XYZ file of C-alpha atoms in Angstrom:
142
model
C -0.827 5.560 12.291
C 0.628 5.544 8.488
C 0.209 8.287 6.691
C -1.159 7.660 3.073
C -0.536 9.343 0.478
C -1.370 10.123 -3.253
C 0.326 8.423 -6.325
C -0.098 9.036 -9.596
C -2.823 6.293 -9.891
C -4.772 7.720 -6.572
C -4.300 11.849 -8.716
C -5.865 10.749 -11.964
C -8.522 7.938 -10.370
C -9.289 9.377 -7.562
C -8.933 13.295 -7.807
C -8.538 14.462 -10.811
C -11.247 12.586 -11.458
C -13.281 14.398 -8.411
C -12.153 17.503 -10.127
C -13.438 16.769 -13.265
C -16.998 16.076 -11.401
C -17.279 17.743 -9.074
C -15.552 21.501 -9.946
C -15.537 20.895 -14.290
C -16.372 24.655 -15.793
C -17.753 24.679 -19.286
C -15.859 27.961 -19.521
C -12.693 26.447 -17.703
C -12.603 23.213 -18.640
C -10.091 20.789 -16.502
C -7.345 19.107 -19.005
C -7.850 15.674 -19.887
C -5.145 13.810 -17.319
C -2.911 12.592 -20.559
C -2.084 15.477 -20.749
C -0.175 16.555 -17.748
C 3.777 17.291 -16.665
C 5.106 13.797 -15.226
C 7.816 15.925 -14.159
C 5.935 18.922 -12.200
C 3.454 16.498 -11.472
C 5.870 13.817 -10.035
C 7.938 17.581 -7.824
C 4.119 18.360 -6.923
C 2.788 14.252 -5.416
C 6.400 14.307 -3.948
C 6.923 17.030 -2.278
C 5.004 16.137 1.414
C 7.540 13.320 1.778
C 10.553 16.013 1.085
C 13.158 15.412 4.619
C 16.263 17.329 5.041
C 18.148 15.391 8.024
C 14.331 16.035 9.500
C 10.074 16.016 7.620
C 10.100 19.010 5.626
C 6.979 18.641 6.588
C 6.201 16.731 10.343
C 2.601 16.877 10.367
C -1.127 16.137 8.241
C -1.512 19.405 7.743
C 1.832 20.637 7.059
C 1.509 17.696 4.430
C -1.342 19.299 3.189
C -0.767 22.525 2.775
C 2.628 21.351 0.704
C 0.944 18.975 -1.476
C -2.202 21.756 -2.323
C 0.369 25.104 -2.651
C 2.938 22.237 -4.693
C 0.062 21.516 -7.349
C -1.356 24.862 -7.916
C 2.301 26.078 -8.011
C 3.800 23.936 -10.021
C 1.124 23.930 -12.792
C 1.312 20.206 -13.640
C -2.030 20.270 -15.594
C -3.085 22.865 -18.712
C -5.739 23.997 -16.880
C -8.040 23.672 -13.606
C -4.770 23.228 -11.026
C -6.014 24.460 -8.399
C -9.025 22.364 -9.128
C -7.329 19.366 -9.013
C -5.137 20.502 -6.476
C -7.878 21.238 -3.990
C -9.833 18.131 -5.218
C -5.945 16.459 -3.933
C -5.978 17.901 -0.519
C -9.302 16.916 -0.384
C -8.985 13.549 -1.050
C -4.833 13.375 1.031
C -7.511 14.015 4.691
C -9.916 11.889 3.791
C -7.391 8.788 2.812
C -5.758 10.119 6.251
C -8.923 10.151 8.145
C -10.209 13.570 8.013
C -11.829 15.522 5.887
C -13.274 19.712 5.756
C -16.429 20.409 6.153
C -18.053 23.420 4.816
C -15.894 25.751 3.882
C -15.578 25.283 -0.071
C -16.326 28.544 -0.805
C -12.959 29.318 1.568
C -10.867 26.065 0.338
C -11.142 28.115 -2.609
C -10.198 31.058 -1.744
C -6.858 29.566 -0.050
C -6.043 28.078 -4.001
C -7.030 31.313 -5.014
C -4.379 32.865 -2.072
C -1.658 30.850 -3.300
C -1.886 31.026 -7.117
C -1.840 34.803 -6.816
C 1.172 34.303 -4.213
C 4.590 35.612 -5.095
C 7.689 32.526 -4.554
C 9.448 33.917 -2.936
C 5.989 33.877 0.210
C 6.688 30.553 0.021
C 6.865 29.156 3.947
C 4.900 32.121 4.841
C 1.837 31.116 2.358
C 1.614 27.613 3.292
C 1.976 28.187 6.638
C -1.198 29.469 6.633
C -2.777 27.094 4.538
C -1.392 24.255 7.382
C -2.759 26.856 9.866
C -6.454 26.665 7.921
C -6.079 23.177 7.545
C -5.359 22.342 10.964
C -8.360 24.778 12.019
C -11.189 22.877 9.993
C -10.067 19.926 9.300
C -11.800 17.219 11.039
C -11.875 13.570 11.767
C -14.019 11.508 9.796
C -15.707 9.676 12.789
C -16.646 12.896 14.301
């Protein structure tokens, strides 16, 4: 089954919009989409497709984990990157036939863990995220 990726259109029309509707806070508003850094966003969206002779992130959960990590660490938006990244993670899983049910506080903790992690620990943090996603994602038909 082919994997559907988040492109800039999906980011703007789905992920950013969902983050605004589901996670926006008056005290910490999510930045308007137009105020993003195109290069940082592009790098984040392409991270799940990276190869080096072979796919660096070969599974859906690995691709989801690096997307989530990259959007948080690259910080393409002025504010709301963790919330936008979490919405993007959920959209990515959804367009590929999966969802994470009833783990919303854990998703928030996962985003905070990524944001506060040291870049030198990237492989471990992405692997921990992949494990969480793999253990908690469910097919939409289940």
